[in-house]
Amino acid sequence: MSIKVLYFASLRETLGYSHETLTLPGTIDTVAALRGHLAKRGGAWEALQEGRNVRAAINQEMVGPETVVRDRDEIAFFPPVTGG
Amino acid sequence: MSIKVLYFASLRETLGYSHETLTLPGTIDTVAALRGHLAKRGGAWEALQEGRNVRAAINQEMVGPETVVRDRDEIAFFPPVTGG
Amino acid sequence: MSRVSVQEADFDMAAETAALSAGRGDVGAVATFLGLVRADKLSGEGSEVTAMTLEHYPGMTEKSLEAIIVEAESRWSLLGVRVIHRHGRLLPGERIVFVGVASAHRGDAFAACEFIMDYLKTRAPFWKKEDTPEGGRWVDARESDDSAASRWET
Amino acid sequence: MSRVSVQEADFDMAAETAALSAGRGDVGAVATFLGLVRADKLSGEGSEVTAMTLEHYPGMTEKSLEAIIVEAESRWSLLGVRVIHRHGRLLPGERIVFVGVASAHRGDAFAACEFIMDYLKTRAPFWKKEDTPEGGRWVDARESDDSAASRWET
């Protein structure tokens, strides 16, 4: 399946990417699995490893790690929010 | 002793007085005693009887019934406040 | 500028709010409250309110509001407080009361603003009389105002 | 007028507050909150903040703020809500966020205004980066914001 991934704030700066389009194998079917998949790129990408303080949204709604990722989803990763 | 007494809002309208200067016998030495003294005038003044929902201030500070009244005090009686 | 005003005249909420943080870099939060005359305010059943007249106890009103602010300042870390309360005859939709509180953080600003309003409602000597097509009627004190104020007592 | 705005431009708090009660007789209470850039805001130790840059997630910010308002409306009896949040580069003393809530009674207005700010602080995708003489630093999320938001969960 094909998804769009967005990165924001300090995570965007750490990774050096604001967004990318990915084609995923069918085994990567949850937010947690996607994070693990990306963290395996190594280097800066280890910022996405399990246990790091990263939040996720799918199609612009906050989601937990077990939420299912579907074809054409827009998935965002970012640090805890600090607005207001 | 000589005191000034003020009446406000519905109590002022009921009594038909906004203020008066009173010379009190020495036996009238608390707010409660003063209320009883005034209520004995009868008629509309019974609005000041014990048990009626009347608040008191001495020298512009809210006080309870047992507060002592002193010479030259400014004493106010009024219903519960409803501002804001 | 004094931080308490009891006046017949209307006020400029924007200027009052701006003054609470003007020229300083330590204010991160300003909470405000604005109370307005409602046309549908009812003391029990009854009809539309055509006007409201606010009576007060000159001298004591200012003193009681100042005391409420001092109490708020002893409870929270505040950088500025402004209270304005009008008296006289007001029409529906008109401003009655303004409370503005500045602080470094929002928690202090919100709590102090609500505290000041709750105490004002039970301790500041103002009384409302509503004009209706059937005549004037004094507004009864509300039980809910007493319970709101008593929340702050430990 | 939309009740949520996410914009670079400054806003007119007086006009926004007035709009919440304009032309209606049922609003008795308007609670507002204004958040400002502090010059002394510290992420840990550090020096003066010379500017603040707010990044956000376009689209999601508006959706999340709208969802927070809908949640507030389900909890309290509200007559109007307005939320404005700025992004981009802001100087100390500049306005960041405005929340205004109109209701018949003050209890609902205060609670909903504070609830919206608490949820905004933990759920709306904005991130602050402070400029200091030593360079830029991302602001860390505060534990106190999580606990403020969790107060509202039953």
Short mmCIF file of C-alpha atoms in Angstrom, two decimals:
data_model
loop_
_atom_site.label_atom_id
_atom_site.label_comp_id
_atom_site.label_asym_id
_atom_site.label_seq_id
_atom_site.Cartn_x
_atom_site.Cartn_y
_atom_site.Cartn_z
CA MET A 1 0.00 0.00 0.00
CA SER A 2 1.01 3.60 -0.52
CA ILE A 3 0.94 6.17 2.27
CA LYS A 4 2.06 9.73 2.86
CA VAL A 5 4.15 10.42 5.96
CA LEU A 6 4.65 13.88 7.49
CA TYR A 7 7.16 14.97 10.14
CA PHE A 8 6.90 18.10 12.26
CA ALA A 9 8.91 20.38 14.55
CA SER A 10 12.06 18.95 16.19
CA LEU A 11 11.42 15.57 14.56
CA ARG A 12 11.33 17.19 11.11
CA GLU A 13 14.64 18.93 11.85
CA THR A 14 16.25 15.77 13.24
CA LEU A 15 15.26 13.69 10.24
CA GLY A 16 15.80 16.39 7.65
CA TYR A 17 12.49 15.44 6.03
CA SER A 18 9.12 17.20 6.20
CA HIS A 19 7.26 14.51 4.23
CA GLU A 20 7.66 11.48 2.03
CA THR A 21 5.54 9.00 0.12
CA LEU A 22 6.10 5.35 1.01
CA THR A 23 5.08 2.02 -0.45
CA LEU A 24 4.74 -0.40 2.45
CA PRO A 25 4.81 -4.19 2.57
CA GLY A 26 1.52 -5.62 3.87
CA THR A 27 3.19 -6.72 7.11
CA ILE A 28 3.51 -3.07 8.22
CA ASP A 29 -0.11 -2.60 9.23
CA THR A 30 -0.08 -0.48 12.42
CA VAL A 31 1.40 2.83 13.59
CA ALA A 32 3.81 0.96 15.86
CA ALA A 33 4.95 -1.28 13.02
CA LEU A 34 5.47 1.73 10.76
CA ARG A 35 7.59 3.45 13.42
CA GLY A 36 9.72 0.33 13.77
CA HIS A 37 10.04 0.08 9.99
CA LEU A 38 11.24 3.68 9.72
CA ALA A 39 13.58 3.43 12.77
CA LYS A 40 15.40 0.57 11.03
CA ARG A 41 16.78 3.09 8.55
CA GLY A 42 19.23 3.84 11.38
CA GLY A 43 21.00 7.08 12.26
CA ALA A 44 18.63 9.97 12.88
CA TRP A 45 15.67 7.68 12.15
CA GLU A 46 16.19 5.93 15.48
CA ALA A 47 14.31 8.94 16.90
CA LEU A 48 11.19 6.99 15.87
CA GLN A 49 12.08 3.89 17.88
CA GLU A 50 9.57 2.48 20.33
CA GLY A 51 9.90 4.29 23.66
CA ARG A 52 10.84 7.65 22.15
CA ASN A 53 8.34 10.42 22.90
CA VAL A 54 6.73 10.62 19.46
CA ARG A 55 3.03 11.18 18.80
CA ALA A 56 1.14 10.08 15.71
CA ALA A 57 -1.88 11.18 13.73
CA ILE A 58 -3.69 9.40 10.91
CA ASN A 59 -5.67 11.55 8.52
CA GLN A 60 -5.26 14.47 10.93
CA GLU A 61 -6.56 12.75 14.05
CA MET A 62 -4.38 11.72 16.98
CA VAL A 63 -4.04 7.93 17.20
CA GLY A 64 -2.42 5.34 19.43
CA PRO A 65 0.31 2.84 18.43
CA GLU A 66 -2.08 -0.02 17.61
CA THR A 67 -4.16 1.95 15.14
CA VAL A 68 -4.31 0.27 11.74
CA VAL A 69 -2.63 1.94 8.76
CA ARG A 70 -4.56 1.77 5.49
CA ASP A 71 -3.74 2.44 1.87
CA ARG A 72 -3.61 6.19 1.03
CA ASP A 73 -3.57 7.25 4.68
CA GLU A 74 -1.82 10.48 5.65
CA ILE A 75 0.29 9.63 8.70
CA ALA A 76 2.10 12.28 10.76
CA PHE A 77 4.78 11.87 13.42
CA PHE A 78 5.66 14.70 15.80
CA PRO A 79 6.81 15.51 19.34
CA PRO A 80 4.25 16.34 22.08
CA VAL A 81 2.50 19.57 21.17
CA THR A 82 3.47 22.88 22.79
CA GLY A 83 1.07 25.50 21.43
CA GLY A 84 -1.22 27.86 23.27
CA MET B 1 -23.48 56.57 71.90
CA SER B 2 -24.20 58.05 68.50
CA ILE B 3 -24.12 55.98 65.30
CA LYS B 4 -25.04 56.39 61.66
CA VAL B 5 -27.25 53.71 60.11
CA LEU B 6 -27.61 53.13 56.36
CA TYR B 7 -30.19 51.02 54.49
CA PHE B 8 -29.82 49.73 50.95
CA ALA B 9 -31.81 48.23 48.07
CA SER B 10 -35.11 46.49 48.87
CA LEU B 11 -34.62 47.18 52.58
CA ARG B 12 -34.23 50.90 51.89
CA GLU B 13 -37.45 50.86 49.86
CA THR B 14 -39.35 48.84 52.48
CA LEU B 15 -38.32 51.16 55.32
CA GLY B 16 -38.55 54.38 53.34
CA TYR B 17 -35.22 55.47 54.83
CA SER B 18 -31.76 55.50 53.27
CA HIS B 19 -29.99 56.62 56.45
CA GLU B 20 -30.46 58.00 59.90
CA THR B 21 -28.40 59.09 62.89
CA LEU B 22 -29.25 57.36 66.13
CA THR B 23 -28.38 57.85 69.78
CA LEU B 24 -28.35 54.42 71.39
CA PRO B 25 -28.68 53.36 75.01
CA GLY B 26 -25.57 51.52 76.24
CA THR B 27 -27.47 48.23 76.37
CA ILE B 28 -27.60 48.09 72.58
CA ASP B 29 -24.04 46.98 72.02
CA THR B 30 -24.09 44.44 69.17
CA VAL B 31 -25.41 44.25 65.62
CA ALA B 32 -28.06 41.74 66.72
CA ALA B 33 -29.18 44.00 69.56
CA LEU B 34 -29.39 46.96 67.21
CA ARG B 35 -31.53 44.97 64.76
CA GLY B 36 -33.87 44.01 67.59
CA HIS B 37 -34.01 47.62 68.76
CA LEU B 38 -34.96 48.87 65.30
CA ALA B 39 -37.45 46.03 64.66
CA LYS B 40 -39.38 47.11 67.77
CA ARG B 41 -40.44 50.22 65.89
CA GLY B 42 -42.99 47.86 64.31
CA GLY B 43 -44.59 47.91 60.88
CA ALA B 44 -42.05 47.90 58.05
CA TRP B 45 -39.23 47.81 60.59
CA GLU B 46 -40.05 44.21 61.40
CA ALA B 47 -38.06 43.44 58.23
CA LEU B 48 -35.03 43.75 60.54
CA GLN B 49 -36.22 41.08 62.98
CA GLU B 50 -33.94 38.19 63.82
CA GLY B 51 -34.32 35.45 61.22
CA ARG B 52 -34.95 37.82 58.31
CA ASN B 53 -32.33 37.61 55.57
CA VAL B 54 -30.53 40.87 56.35
CA ARG B 55 -26.75 41.41 56.14
CA ALA B 56 -24.79 43.99 58.10
CA ALA B 57 -21.60 45.98 57.68
CA ILE B 58 -19.78 48.13 60.21
CA ASN B 59 -17.55 50.84 58.83
CA GLN B 60 -17.90 49.28 55.38
CA GLU B 61 -16.88 45.75 56.31
CA MET B 62 -19.25 42.80 56.45
CA VAL B 63 -19.86 41.66 60.05
CA GLY B 64 -21.76 38.97 61.91
CA PRO B 65 -24.58 39.51 64.44
CA GLU B 66 -22.36 39.40 67.52
CA THR B 67 -20.01 42.15 66.35
CA VAL B 68 -19.80 45.00 68.84
CA VAL B 69 -21.21 48.41 67.91
CA ARG B 70 -19.10 51.39 68.99
CA ASP B 71 -19.68 55.13 69.23
CA ARG B 72 -19.53 56.88 65.83
CA ASP B 73 -19.70 53.61 63.86
CA GLU B 74 -21.28 53.60 60.42
CA ILE B 75 -23.61 50.60 60.35
CA ALA B 76 -25.33 49.39 57.20
CA PHE B 77 -28.17 46.90 56.76
CA PHE B 78 -29.00 45.37 53.39
CA PRO B 79 -30.29 42.22 51.65
CA PRO B 80 -27.83 39.62 50.26
CA VAL B 81 -25.83 41.21 47.46
CA THR B 82 -26.66 40.54 43.80
CA GLY B 83 -24.04 42.35 41.74
CA GLY B 84 -21.68 41.04 39.11
CA MET C 1 -4.30 53.73 37.21
CA SER C 2 -6.32 52.34 40.10
CA ARG C 3 -7.13 48.67 39.84
CA VAL C 4 -10.69 49.04 41.08
CA SER C 5 -13.30 51.30 39.47
CA VAL C 6 -16.95 51.62 40.40
CA GLN C 7 -18.56 53.89 37.88
CA GLU C 8 -21.69 54.70 35.87
CA ALA C 9 -19.76 55.05 32.62
CA ASP C 10 -19.06 52.20 30.22
CA PHE C 11 -15.46 51.03 29.82
CA ASP C 12 -13.13 49.95 27.04
CA MET C 13 -12.47 46.25 27.56
CA ALA C 14 -9.77 46.16 24.88
CA ALA C 15 -7.78 48.97 26.50
CA GLU C 16 -8.21 47.46 29.96
CA THR C 17 -7.05 44.04 28.79
CA ALA C 18 -4.10 45.48 26.86
CA ALA C 19 -3.02 47.53 29.89
CA LEU C 20 -2.57 44.33 31.89
CA SER C 21 0.36 43.23 29.73
CA ALA C 22 1.53 46.45 28.05
CA GLY C 23 5.28 46.99 28.07
CA ARG C 24 6.21 43.88 30.00
CA GLY C 25 7.65 40.53 28.98
CA ASP C 26 6.64 38.43 31.97
CA VAL C 27 2.90 38.16 31.29
CA GLY C 28 2.06 34.91 29.48
CA ALA C 29 -1.65 34.70 30.29
CA VAL C 30 -4.55 37.13 30.64
CA ALA C 31 -7.93 35.75 31.72
CA THR C 32 -10.91 38.07 31.58
CA PHE C 33 -14.56 37.97 32.51
CA LEU C 34 -17.26 40.22 31.18
CA GLY C 35 -20.74 40.26 32.70
CA LEU C 36 -23.63 41.60 30.62
CA VAL C 37 -27.26 42.52 31.24
CA ARG C 38 -29.47 39.73 29.94
CA ALA C 39 -32.88 40.51 28.48
CA ASP C 40 -34.24 37.14 29.55
CA LYS C 41 -32.98 37.24 33.13
CA LEU C 42 -35.76 36.11 35.41
CA SER C 43 -36.18 36.38 39.15
CA GLY C 44 -38.57 33.48 39.30
CA GLU C 45 -41.12 33.58 36.50
CA GLY C 46 -41.79 36.83 34.72
CA SER C 47 -41.28 38.68 31.54
CA GLU C 48 -38.56 40.39 29.56
CA VAL C 49 -36.19 42.74 31.31
CA THR C 50 -36.27 46.17 29.71
CA ALA C 51 -33.55 47.64 31.94
CA MET C 52 -31.53 46.93 35.06
CA THR C 53 -30.66 49.39 37.80
CA LEU C 54 -27.64 48.68 39.96
CA GLU C 55 -27.51 50.23 43.42
CA HIS C 56 -24.32 50.09 45.47
CA TYR C 57 -22.82 51.23 48.76
CA PRO C 58 -20.29 53.92 47.80
CA GLY C 59 -17.02 53.48 49.62
CA MET C 60 -17.69 49.94 50.73
CA THR C 61 -17.88 48.66 47.15
CA GLU C 62 -14.35 49.87 46.39
CA LYS C 63 -13.02 48.60 49.72
CA SER C 64 -14.58 45.17 49.31
CA LEU C 65 -13.31 44.78 45.74
CA GLU C 66 -9.81 45.80 46.80
CA ALA C 67 -9.93 43.26 49.66
CA ILE C 68 -11.01 40.51 47.24
CA ILE C 69 -8.05 41.33 44.96
CA VAL C 70 -5.62 41.26 47.90
CA GLU C 71 -7.01 37.86 48.87
CA ALA C 72 -6.55 36.61 45.28
CA GLU C 73 -2.97 37.88 45.25
CA SER C 74 -2.23 35.95 48.42
CA ARG C 75 -3.48 32.74 46.80
CA TRP C 76 -1.97 32.94 43.29
CA SER C 77 1.02 34.46 41.58
CA LEU C 78 -0.47 37.45 39.76
CA LEU C 79 1.10 40.21 37.68
CA GLY C 80 -1.91 42.50 37.32
CA VAL C 81 -5.58 42.70 38.25
CA ARG C 82 -8.31 45.06 37.09
CA VAL C 83 -11.92 45.15 38.28
CA ILE C 84 -14.57 47.52 36.94
CA HIS C 85 -18.17 47.43 38.10
CA ARG C 86 -20.84 49.76 36.81
CA HIS C 87 -23.85 51.11 38.67
CA GLY C 88 -26.94 53.03 37.64
CA ARG C 89 -29.36 52.15 34.85
CA LEU C 90 -28.19 49.65 32.20
CA LEU C 91 -29.95 48.22 29.16
CA PRO C 92 -29.92 44.57 28.01
CA GLY C 93 -26.62 43.77 26.30
CA GLU C 94 -24.74 46.45 28.25
CA ARG C 95 -21.58 45.62 30.16
CA ILE C 96 -21.96 45.38 33.97
CA VAL C 97 -18.65 44.04 35.22
CA PHE C 98 -15.13 43.37 33.97
CA VAL C 99 -12.45 41.34 35.71
CA GLY C 100 -9.03 40.96 34.10
CA VAL C 101 -6.12 39.02 35.58
CA ALA C 102 -2.56 38.79 34.21
CA SER C 103 -0.10 36.10 35.22
CA ALA C 104 2.90 34.20 33.91
CA HIS C 105 0.80 31.02 33.55
CA ARG C 106 -2.79 30.35 32.64
CA GLY C 107 -3.69 28.31 35.71
CA ASP C 108 -3.17 31.25 38.05
CA ALA C 109 -4.95 33.68 35.74
CA PHE C 110 -8.04 31.48 35.30
CA ALA C 111 -8.35 30.58 38.99
CA ALA C 112 -7.91 34.15 40.24
CA CYS C 113 -10.38 35.55 37.69
CA GLU C 114 -13.08 33.06 38.66
CA PHE C 115 -12.32 33.49 42.39
CA ILE C 116 -12.70 37.27 42.12
CA MET C 117 -16.05 36.92 40.35
CA ASP C 118 -17.33 34.37 42.89
CA TYR C 119 -16.34 36.58 45.82
CA LEU C 120 -17.63 39.73 44.15
CA LYS C 121 -21.01 38.01 43.71
CA THR C 122 -21.34 37.32 47.44
CA ARG C 123 -19.29 40.06 49.14
CA ALA C 124 -19.40 43.28 47.11
CA PRO C 125 -22.38 45.47 48.04
CA PHE C 126 -24.23 45.78 44.73
CA TRP C 127 -27.94 45.11 44.25
CA LYS C 128 -29.81 44.65 40.99
CA LYS C 129 -33.33 45.78 40.28
CA GLU C 130 -34.93 44.72 37.03
CA ASP C 131 -37.42 46.85 35.12
CA THR C 132 -40.10 44.82 33.38
CA PRO C 133 -43.38 45.76 31.69
CA GLU C 134 -45.02 44.87 35.05
CA GLY C 135 -42.75 47.15 37.09
CA GLY C 136 -39.50 46.91 39.04
CA ARG C 137 -38.40 43.84 40.99
CA TRP C 138 -35.32 43.29 43.09
CA VAL C 139 -33.22 40.33 42.00
CA ASP C 140 -33.00 37.58 44.62
CA ALA C 141 -29.59 36.33 45.69
CA ARG C 142 -28.89 32.92 44.22
CA GLU C 143 -28.02 29.87 46.29
CA SER C 144 -25.61 28.86 43.49
CA ASP C 145 -23.57 32.01 44.08
CA ASP C 146 -23.05 31.06 47.73
CA SER C 147 -21.94 27.57 46.78
CA ALA C 148 -19.62 28.95 44.07
CA ALA C 149 -17.94 31.19 46.64
CA SER C 150 -17.70 28.48 49.28
CA ARG C 151 -15.69 26.26 46.87
CA TRP C 152 -12.69 28.50 47.59
CA GLU C 153 -12.80 28.01 51.35
CA THR C 154 -10.54 25.27 52.58
CA MET D 1 -17.61 34.05 10.62
CA SER D 2 -15.84 30.78 11.32
CA ARG D 3 -15.28 30.05 14.99
CA VAL D 4 -11.75 28.70 14.48
CA SER D 5 -8.93 30.67 12.86
CA VAL D 6 -5.30 29.61 12.48
CA GLN D 7 -3.43 32.53 11.04
CA GLU D 8 -0.16 34.47 10.94
CA ALA D 9 -1.90 37.82 11.36
CA ASP D 10 -2.66 39.45 14.68
CA PHE D 11 -6.31 39.77 15.74
CA ASP D 12 -8.56 42.32 17.40
CA MET D 13 -9.49 40.91 20.79
CA ALA D 14 -12.06 43.65 21.43
CA ALA D 15 -13.92 42.95 18.20
CA GLU D 16 -13.77 39.20 18.79
CA THR D 17 -15.10 39.53 22.32
CA ALA D 18 -17.84 41.95 21.28
CA ALA D 19 -18.93 39.62 18.46
CA LEU D 20 -19.70 36.89 21.01
CA SER D 21 -22.58 38.88 22.49
CA ALA D 22 -23.46 41.39 19.78
CA GLY D 23 -27.15 41.79 19.07
CA ARG D 24 -28.37 39.18 21.51
CA GLY D 25 -30.00 39.39 24.93
CA ASP D 26 -29.28 35.89 26.21
CA VAL D 27 -25.52 36.23 26.85
CA GLY D 28 -24.81 37.08 30.49
CA ALA D 29 -21.17 36.00 30.66
CA VAL D 30 -18.15 36.10 28.38
CA ALA D 31 -14.93 34.47 29.58
CA THR D 32 -11.79 35.02 27.54
CA PHE D 33 -8.22 33.87 27.59
CA LEU D 34 -5.29 35.56 25.88
CA GLY D 35 -1.90 33.87 25.63
CA LEU D 36 1.17 36.04 25.02
CA VAL D 37 4.82 35.44 24.16
CA ARG D 38 6.89 35.83 27.31
CA ALA D 39 10.42 37.21 27.11
CA ASP D 40 11.49 35.21 30.15
CA LYS D 41 10.08 31.89 29.07
CA LEU D 42 12.65 29.21 29.69
CA SER D 43 12.90 25.66 28.42
CA GLY D 44 15.08 24.58 31.30
CA GLU D 45 17.73 27.14 32.09
CA GLY D 46 18.73 29.68 29.47
CA SER D 47 18.55 33.26 28.50
CA GLU D 48 16.04 35.79 27.23
CA VAL D 49 13.74 34.85 24.40
CA THR D 50 14.13 37.27 21.50
CA ALA D 51 11.40 35.69 19.37
CA MET D 52 9.19 32.62 19.13
CA THR D 53 8.33 30.66 15.99
CA LEU D 54 5.17 28.59 15.98
CA GLU D 55 4.98 25.65 13.59
CA HIS D 56 1.70 23.84 13.04
CA TYR D 57 0.10 21.05 11.02
CA PRO D 58 -2.18 22.85 8.55
CA GLY D 59 -5.56 21.19 8.31
CA MET D 60 -5.18 19.17 11.47
CA THR D 61 -4.92 22.29 13.64
CA GLU D 62 -8.30 23.55 12.48
CA LYS D 63 -9.88 20.10 12.77
CA SER D 64 -8.54 19.52 16.27
CA LEU D 65 -9.65 22.95 17.53
CA GLU D 66 -13.12 22.41 16.07
CA ALA D 67 -13.31 18.99 17.78
CA ILE D 68 -12.31 20.56 21.11
CA ILE D 69 -15.09 23.14 20.77
CA VAL D 70 -17.67 20.45 19.94
CA GLU D 71 -16.55 18.56 23.04
CA ALA D 72 -16.91 21.74 25.16
CA GLU D 73 -20.40 22.31 23.76
CA SER D 74 -21.41 18.81 24.78
CA ARG D 75 -20.31 19.48 28.36
CA TRP D 76 -21.61 23.00 28.99
CA SER D 77 -24.41 25.23 27.82
CA LEU D 78 -22.65 27.66 25.49
CA LEU D 79 -23.93 30.47 23.29
CA GLY D 80 -20.77 31.22 21.32
CA VAL D 81 -17.13 30.14 21.07
CA ARG D 82 -14.21 31.69 19.23
CA VAL D 83 -10.65 30.32 19.03
CA ILE D 84 -7.79 32.06 17.23
CA HIS D 85 -4.25 30.67 17.19
CA ARG D 86 -1.37 32.35 15.42
CA HIS D 87 1.63 30.70 13.78
CA GLY D 88 4.89 31.99 12.35
CA ARG D 89 7.37 34.29 14.06
CA LEU D 90 6.18 36.29 17.09
CA LEU D 91 7.99 38.73 19.35
CA PRO D 92 7.77 38.92 23.17
CA GLY D 93 4.50 40.56 24.23
CA GLU D 94 2.72 39.50 21.03
CA ARG D 95 -0.58 37.65 21.17
CA ILE D 96 -0.43 33.89 20.44
CA VAL D 97 -3.87 32.54 21.22
CA PHE D 98 -7.35 33.81 22.02
CA VAL D 99 -10.25 31.79 23.39
CA GLY D 100 -13.60 33.47 24.01
CA VAL D 101 -16.70 31.73 25.34
CA ALA D 102 -20.18 33.22 25.75
CA SER D 103 -22.87 31.71 27.95
CA ALA D 104 -25.91 32.68 29.97
CA HIS D 105 -24.03 32.07 33.24
CA ARG D 106 -20.44 32.55 34.33
CA GLY D 107 -19.82 29.00 35.53
CA ASP D 108 -20.28 27.53 32.06
CA ALA D 109 -18.23 30.28 30.39
CA PHE D 110 -15.27 29.92 32.79
CA ALA D 111 -15.21 26.12 32.71
CA ALA D 112 -15.47 25.86 28.93
CA CYS D 113 -12.80 28.51 28.36
CA GLU D 114 -10.32 26.77 30.65
CA PHE D 115 -11.22 23.35 29.22
CA ILE D 116 -10.60 24.55 25.66
CA MET D 117 -7.18 25.96 26.63
CA ASP D 118 -6.20 22.77 28.49
CA TYR D 119 -7.19 20.56 25.56
CA LEU D 120 -5.61 22.90 23.02
CA LYS D 121 -2.33 22.68 24.96
CA THR D 122 -2.23 18.88 24.68
CA ARG D 123 -4.18 18.07 21.49
CA ALA D 124 -3.76 20.84 18.92
CA PRO D 125 -0.67 20.31 16.72
CA PHE D 126 1.35 23.46 17.38
CA TRP D 127 5.03 23.52 18.33
CA LYS D 128 7.03 26.43 19.71
CA LYS D 129 10.65 27.17 18.98
CA GLU D 130 12.32 29.94 20.95
CA ASP D 131 15.04 32.16 19.50
CA THR D 132 17.67 33.15 22.05
CA PRO D 133 21.09 34.80 21.73
CA GLU D 134 22.51 31.22 21.81
CA GLY D 135 20.28 30.00 18.97
CA GLY D 136 16.93 28.27 18.52
CA ARG D 137 15.53 25.68 20.92
CA TRP D 138 12.31 23.70 20.76
CA VAL D 139 10.08 24.13 23.80
CA ASP D 140 9.55 20.92 25.76
CA ALA D 141 6.02 19.80 26.52
CA ARG D 142 5.17 20.38 30.17
CA GLU D 143 3.97 17.66 32.49
CA SER D 144 1.66 20.24 34.07
CA ASP D 145 -0.21 20.60 30.77
CA ASP D 146 -0.97 16.87 30.72
CA SER D 147 -2.26 16.97 34.27
CA ALA D 148 -4.34 20.09 33.53
CA ALA D 149 -6.00 18.30 30.61
CA SER D 150 -6.55 15.06 32.54
CA ARG D 151 -8.58 16.95 35.18
CA TRP D 152 -11.46 17.03 32.68
CA GLU D 153 -11.55 13.26 32.20
CA THR D 154 -14.05 11.51 34.38
#
